Amino acid sequence: MTGRLVRGGLFIVLAAGKAAAATSNSILGINMGKGGDSLSVPMQIVILLTLLTLLPAIVMSITPFLRIAIVLHFLRQALGTQTAPSNQVLVGISLFLTMLVVQPVAVEMYHEGWEPLQNNQMTTAQAFEAGSKPLKTFLVRFAREKDVKLFLDLSHAPTPHNVSDLELRILIPAYILSELKAGFQIGAVLFMPFLIIDLVVASVTLSVGMVQLPPVMISAPFKILLFVLADGWNLVIGSLVKGLYA
């Protein structure tokens, strides 16, 4: 299963590369189709390593990692704990939750695109087309119509007849923009209860004349206690994953 996830991730990289510079039977200007000249092993390694350098950007931008990381960052800021949990912990949580959500998509891309390509049942262009369909379906679920229209207008692309006709070069930036908005909306909602605690504590400390003591030092333990008593991690992570699976 891990191997399928890795292959699915590679297919996402390849599909994104094709969206940026799509050609009929070539990658980066090199013929890769059936009946064409085969690439030498060193050249294949160079192309693979080049595509792998894009993998972190792909994982961070066209997967739920973007929304999850933003929400967890806002949550830490709202709690006022500064570096607890650390950035490494937040990235780790975001990565494993992302793997949980995109596993079905990666496996479907592997079966529909990578396997036929390995078995010489499809050309590279056909495998790209078949393997990118599950990715398009996933992106369309979360890309707002307003954002899609924005990038259609910016690229002067014709309006597609249906959702399946949208190109990845339109869907990917629209998805990123939509996820940024969703992440900031959730983060703003998370801030509200902790902001109320800060306001109450600040009002009390000023009314009793404790001007020298920063209100943050008093409100921080109350915010952490409220978060723990409400089982906050379970609520936040559960709501995030359920929203992505819905």
CSV table of C-alpha atoms in Angstrom, one decimal:
chain,number,residue,atom,x,y,z
A,1,MET,CA,0.0,0.0,0.0
A,2,THR,CA,2.9,2.4,0.8
A,3,GLY,CA,4.4,1.7,-2.7
A,4,ARG,CA,1.0,2.5,-4.3
A,5,LEU,CA,0.9,5.8,-2.4
A,6,VAL,CA,4.4,6.7,-3.5
A,7,ARG,CA,3.6,5.9,-7.1
A,8,GLY,CA,0.3,7.8,-6.8
A,9,GLY,CA,2.3,10.8,-5.5
A,10,LEU,CA,4.7,10.5,-8.4
A,11,PHE,CA,1.7,10.5,-10.8
A,12,ILE,CA,0.5,13.7,-9.2
A,13,VAL,CA,3.9,15.2,-9.9
A,14,LEU,CA,3.7,14.0,-13.5
A,15,ALA,CA,0.2,15.2,-13.9
A,16,ALA,CA,1.0,18.7,-12.6
A,17,GLY,CA,4.0,18.8,-14.9
A,18,LYS,CA,1.8,18.0,-17.8
A,19,ALA,CA,-0.6,20.7,-16.8
A,20,ALA,CA,2.2,23.3,-16.9
A,21,ALA,CA,3.6,22.1,-20.3
A,22,ALA,CA,1.3,19.6,-21.9
A,23,THR,CA,2.4,18.0,-25.1
A,24,SER,CA,0.9,15.2,-27.1
A,25,ASN,CA,3.5,12.4,-26.5
A,26,SER,CA,6.4,14.1,-24.8
A,27,ILE,CA,7.7,15.2,-21.4
A,28,LEU,CA,10.0,18.2,-21.3
A,29,GLY,CA,10.3,18.0,-25.1
A,30,ILE,CA,11.6,14.3,-25.0
A,31,ASN,CA,9.6,11.7,-26.9
A,32,MET,CA,8.1,9.2,-24.5
A,33,GLY,CA,5.3,7.7,-26.6
A,34,LYS,CA,4.9,4.2,-28.0
A,35,GLY,CA,7.1,3.5,-30.9
A,36,GLY,CA,9.3,6.5,-30.1
A,37,ASP,CA,13.0,6.4,-29.2
A,38,SER,CA,13.5,5.1,-25.7
A,39,LEU,CA,15.3,7.2,-23.1
A,40,SER,CA,18.6,6.1,-21.7
A,41,VAL,CA,18.8,5.2,-18.1
A,42,PRO,CA,20.8,8.3,-17.0
A,43,MET,CA,18.3,10.5,-18.8
A,44,GLN,CA,15.4,8.7,-17.0
A,45,ILE,CA,17.1,9.2,-13.7
A,46,VAL,CA,17.7,12.9,-14.4
A,47,ILE,CA,14.0,13.4,-15.3
A,48,LEU,CA,12.8,11.5,-12.3
A,49,LEU,CA,15.0,13.4,-9.9
A,50,THR,CA,13.8,16.7,-11.5
A,51,LEU,CA,10.2,15.7,-10.9
A,52,LEU,CA,10.9,14.6,-7.4
A,53,THR,CA,12.2,18.1,-6.5
A,54,LEU,CA,8.6,19.3,-7.2
A,55,LEU,CA,7.1,16.7,-4.9
A,56,PRO,CA,7.2,18.8,-1.7
A,57,ALA,CA,5.5,21.7,-3.5
A,58,ILE,CA,2.9,19.4,-4.9
A,59,VAL,CA,2.2,17.8,-1.5
A,60,MET,CA,1.9,21.2,0.2
A,61,SER,CA,-0.3,22.9,-2.4
A,62,ILE,CA,-2.6,20.4,-4.2
A,63,THR,CA,-3.5,18.2,-1.2
A,64,PRO,CA,-5.4,18.9,2.0
A,65,PHE,CA,-2.0,19.5,3.6
A,66,LEU,CA,-2.5,23.2,2.9
A,67,ARG,CA,-5.7,23.6,4.8
A,68,ILE,CA,-4.7,21.4,7.7
A,69,ALA,CA,-1.4,23.2,8.2
A,70,ILE,CA,-3.0,26.6,8.1
A,71,VAL,CA,-5.7,25.6,10.6
A,72,LEU,CA,-3.2,24.0,13.0
A,73,HIS,CA,-1.0,27.1,12.8
A,74,PHE,CA,-4.0,29.4,13.7
A,75,LEU,CA,-4.9,27.1,16.5
A,76,ARG,CA,-1.4,27.3,18.0
A,77,GLN,CA,-1.6,31.1,17.7
A,78,ALA,CA,-5.0,31.2,19.3
A,79,LEU,CA,-3.8,29.1,22.3
A,80,GLY,CA,-0.8,31.5,22.7
A,81,THR,CA,1.6,28.6,23.3
A,82,GLN,CA,4.2,30.0,20.8
A,83,THR,CA,6.2,26.9,19.9
A,84,ALA,CA,4.1,24.1,21.4
A,85,PRO,CA,3.4,22.0,19.4
A,86,SER,CA,6.6,22.7,17.4
A,87,ASN,CA,6.6,23.2,13.7
A,88,GLN,CA,7.9,19.7,13.1
A,89,VAL,CA,5.0,18.2,15.1
A,90,LEU,CA,2.4,20.3,13.2
A,91,VAL,CA,3.9,19.4,9.8
A,92,GLY,CA,4.0,15.7,10.8
A,93,ILE,CA,0.3,15.7,11.9
A,94,SER,CA,-0.6,17.5,8.7
A,95,LEU,CA,1.4,15.1,6.5
A,96,PHE,CA,-0.1,11.9,8.0
A,97,LEU,CA,-3.7,13.3,7.9
A,98,THR,CA,-3.1,14.2,4.3
A,99,MET,CA,-1.9,10.7,3.5
A,100,LEU,CA,-5.1,9.4,5.1
A,101,VAL,CA,-7.3,11.6,3.0
A,102,VAL,CA,-5.5,11.2,-0.4
A,103,GLN,CA,-4.8,7.5,-0.1
A,104,PRO,CA,-8.0,6.5,-2.1
A,105,VAL,CA,-7.1,9.1,-4.8
A,106,ALA,CA,-3.5,8.0,-5.1
A,107,VAL,CA,-4.5,4.3,-5.3
A,108,GLU,CA,-7.0,5.1,-8.0
A,109,MET,CA,-4.5,7.1,-10.0
A,110,TYR,CA,-2.0,4.2,-9.7
A,111,HIS,CA,-4.5,1.7,-11.0
A,112,GLU,CA,-5.9,3.9,-13.8
A,113,GLY,CA,-2.6,5.4,-15.0
A,114,TRP,CA,0.6,3.9,-13.7
A,115,GLU,CA,-0.3,0.2,-14.1
A,116,PRO,CA,-1.4,0.4,-17.7
A,117,LEU,CA,1.7,2.4,-18.5
A,118,GLN,CA,3.9,-0.2,-16.9
A,119,ASN,CA,2.1,-3.0,-18.8
A,120,ASN,CA,2.5,-1.1,-22.1
A,121,GLN,CA,-1.2,-0.8,-22.5
A,122,MET,CA,-1.2,3.0,-22.8
A,123,THR,CA,1.1,5.6,-24.2
A,124,THR,CA,2.5,8.2,-21.8
A,125,ALA,CA,-0.1,10.8,-22.9
A,126,GLN,CA,-3.0,8.4,-22.4
A,127,ALA,CA,-1.7,7.4,-19.0
A,128,PHE,CA,-1.4,11.0,-18.0
A,129,GLU,CA,-5.0,11.6,-19.1
A,130,ALA,CA,-6.4,8.5,-17.3
A,131,GLY,CA,-4.3,9.0,-14.2
A,132,SER,CA,-5.2,12.7,-13.8
A,133,LYS,CA,-9.0,12.0,-13.8
A,134,PRO,CA,-9.1,11.0,-10.1
A,135,LEU,CA,-7.0,14.1,-9.2
A,136,LYS,CA,-9.4,16.3,-11.2
A,137,THR,CA,-12.4,14.8,-9.4
A,138,PHE,CA,-10.8,15.5,-6.0
A,139,LEU,CA,-9.8,19.1,-6.9
A,140,VAL,CA,-13.2,19.9,-8.2
A,141,ARG,CA,-14.9,18.9,-4.9
A,142,PHE,CA,-13.1,21.8,-3.1
A,143,ALA,CA,-12.4,24.4,-5.8
A,144,ARG,CA,-14.9,27.2,-5.7
A,145,GLU,CA,-16.7,28.1,-8.9
A,146,LYS,CA,-15.7,31.8,-8.3
A,147,ASP,CA,-12.0,30.8,-8.2
A,148,VAL,CA,-12.3,28.6,-11.2
A,149,LYS,CA,-13.9,31.4,-13.2
A,150,LEU,CA,-11.2,33.8,-12.1
A,151,PHE,CA,-8.4,31.6,-13.5
A,152,LEU,CA,-10.4,30.9,-16.7
A,153,ASP,CA,-10.6,34.7,-17.2
A,154,LEU,CA,-7.0,35.3,-16.4
A,155,SER,CA,-5.8,32.6,-18.8
A,156,HIS,CA,-8.4,33.5,-21.5
A,157,ALA,CA,-9.3,29.9,-21.7
A,158,PRO,CA,-12.7,29.0,-23.1
A,159,THR,CA,-15.5,28.0,-20.7
A,160,PRO,CA,-15.7,24.2,-20.5
A,161,HIS,CA,-18.9,22.4,-21.2
A,162,ASN,CA,-18.7,20.5,-18.0
A,163,VAL,CA,-16.5,20.1,-14.9
A,164,SER,CA,-14.6,17.1,-16.3
A,165,ASP,CA,-13.3,19.3,-19.2
A,166,LEU,CA,-11.4,21.7,-16.8
A,167,GLU,CA,-7.7,21.6,-17.3
A,168,LEU,CA,-5.3,21.0,-14.3
A,169,ARG,CA,-3.6,24.4,-15.0
A,170,ILE,CA,-7.0,26.0,-14.1
A,171,LEU,CA,-8.0,23.6,-11.4
A,172,ILE,CA,-4.8,23.6,-9.4
A,173,PRO,CA,-4.5,27.3,-8.7
A,174,ALA,CA,-8.3,27.5,-8.1
A,175,TYR,CA,-8.0,24.7,-5.6
A,176,ILE,CA,-5.1,26.4,-3.8
A,177,LEU,CA,-7.0,29.7,-3.6
A,178,SER,CA,-10.1,27.9,-2.3
A,179,GLU,CA,-8.2,26.0,0.3
A,180,LEU,CA,-6.5,29.2,1.5
A,181,LYS,CA,-9.8,30.8,2.1
A,182,ALA,CA,-11.2,27.7,3.8
A,183,GLY,CA,-8.2,27.5,6.1
A,184,PHE,CA,-8.4,31.1,7.1
A,185,GLN,CA,-12.1,30.9,7.7
A,186,ILE,CA,-11.7,27.9,10.1
A,187,GLY,CA,-8.8,29.7,11.8
A,188,ALA,CA,-10.9,32.8,12.4
A,189,VAL,CA,-13.6,30.7,14.0
A,190,LEU,CA,-11.1,28.9,16.2
A,191,PHE,CA,-9.8,32.3,17.4
A,192,MET,CA,-13.2,33.5,18.7
A,193,PRO,CA,-13.5,31.6,22.1
A,194,PHE,CA,-9.9,32.2,23.0
A,195,LEU,CA,-10.2,35.9,22.1
A,196,ILE,CA,-13.2,36.2,24.5
A,197,ILE,CA,-11.0,34.7,27.3
A,198,ASP,CA,-8.3,37.2,26.5
A,199,LEU,CA,-10.8,40.1,26.7
A,200,VAL,CA,-12.3,38.9,30.0
A,201,VAL,CA,-8.9,38.4,31.6
A,202,ALA,CA,-7.7,41.8,30.3
A,203,SER,CA,-10.8,43.6,31.7
A,204,VAL,CA,-10.4,41.9,35.1
A,205,THR,CA,-6.7,42.6,35.5
A,206,LEU,CA,-7.2,46.3,34.5
A,207,SER,CA,-10.2,46.7,36.9
A,208,VAL,CA,-8.2,45.4,39.9
A,209,GLY,CA,-5.2,47.5,39.0
A,210,MET,CA,-2.8,44.8,37.9
A,211,VAL,CA,-1.3,46.9,35.1
A,212,GLN,CA,2.3,45.5,35.5
A,213,LEU,CA,1.2,41.9,34.9
A,214,PRO,CA,0.6,41.1,31.2
A,215,PRO,CA,-2.9,39.6,30.7
A,216,VAL,CA,-1.5,37.0,28.3
A,217,MET,CA,0.4,35.3,31.2
A,218,ILE,CA,-2.9,34.8,33.1
A,219,SER,CA,-5.2,33.9,30.1
A,220,ALA,CA,-2.8,31.3,28.7
A,221,PRO,CA,-3.4,28.7,31.4
A,222,PHE,CA,-7.2,29.2,31.1
A,223,LYS,CA,-7.2,28.8,27.3
A,224,ILE,CA,-5.1,25.6,27.6
A,225,LEU,CA,-7.4,24.3,30.3
A,226,LEU,CA,-10.5,25.1,28.2
A,227,PHE,CA,-9.0,23.4,25.2
A,228,VAL,CA,-8.1,20.3,27.1
A,229,LEU,CA,-11.5,20.0,28.9
A,230,ALA,CA,-13.3,20.3,25.6
A,231,ASP,CA,-11.0,17.6,24.0
A,232,GLY,CA,-10.0,20.2,21.5
A,233,TRP,CA,-7.6,18.1,19.4
A,234,ASN,CA,-10.2,15.5,18.8
A,235,LEU,CA,-12.8,18.1,17.8
A,236,VAL,CA,-10.5,20.0,15.5
A,237,ILE,CA,-8.8,17.1,13.8
A,238,GLY,CA,-12.1,15.2,13.5
A,239,SER,CA,-13.9,18.1,12.0
A,240,LEU,CA,-11.1,18.8,9.5
A,241,VAL,CA,-10.9,15.2,8.3
A,242,LYS,CA,-14.7,14.8,8.1
A,243,GLY,CA,-14.9,18.0,6.1
A,244,LEU,CA,-12.4,16.6,3.6
A,245,TYR,CA,-14.1,13.3,3.3
A,246,ALA,CA,-17.6,14.7,2.9
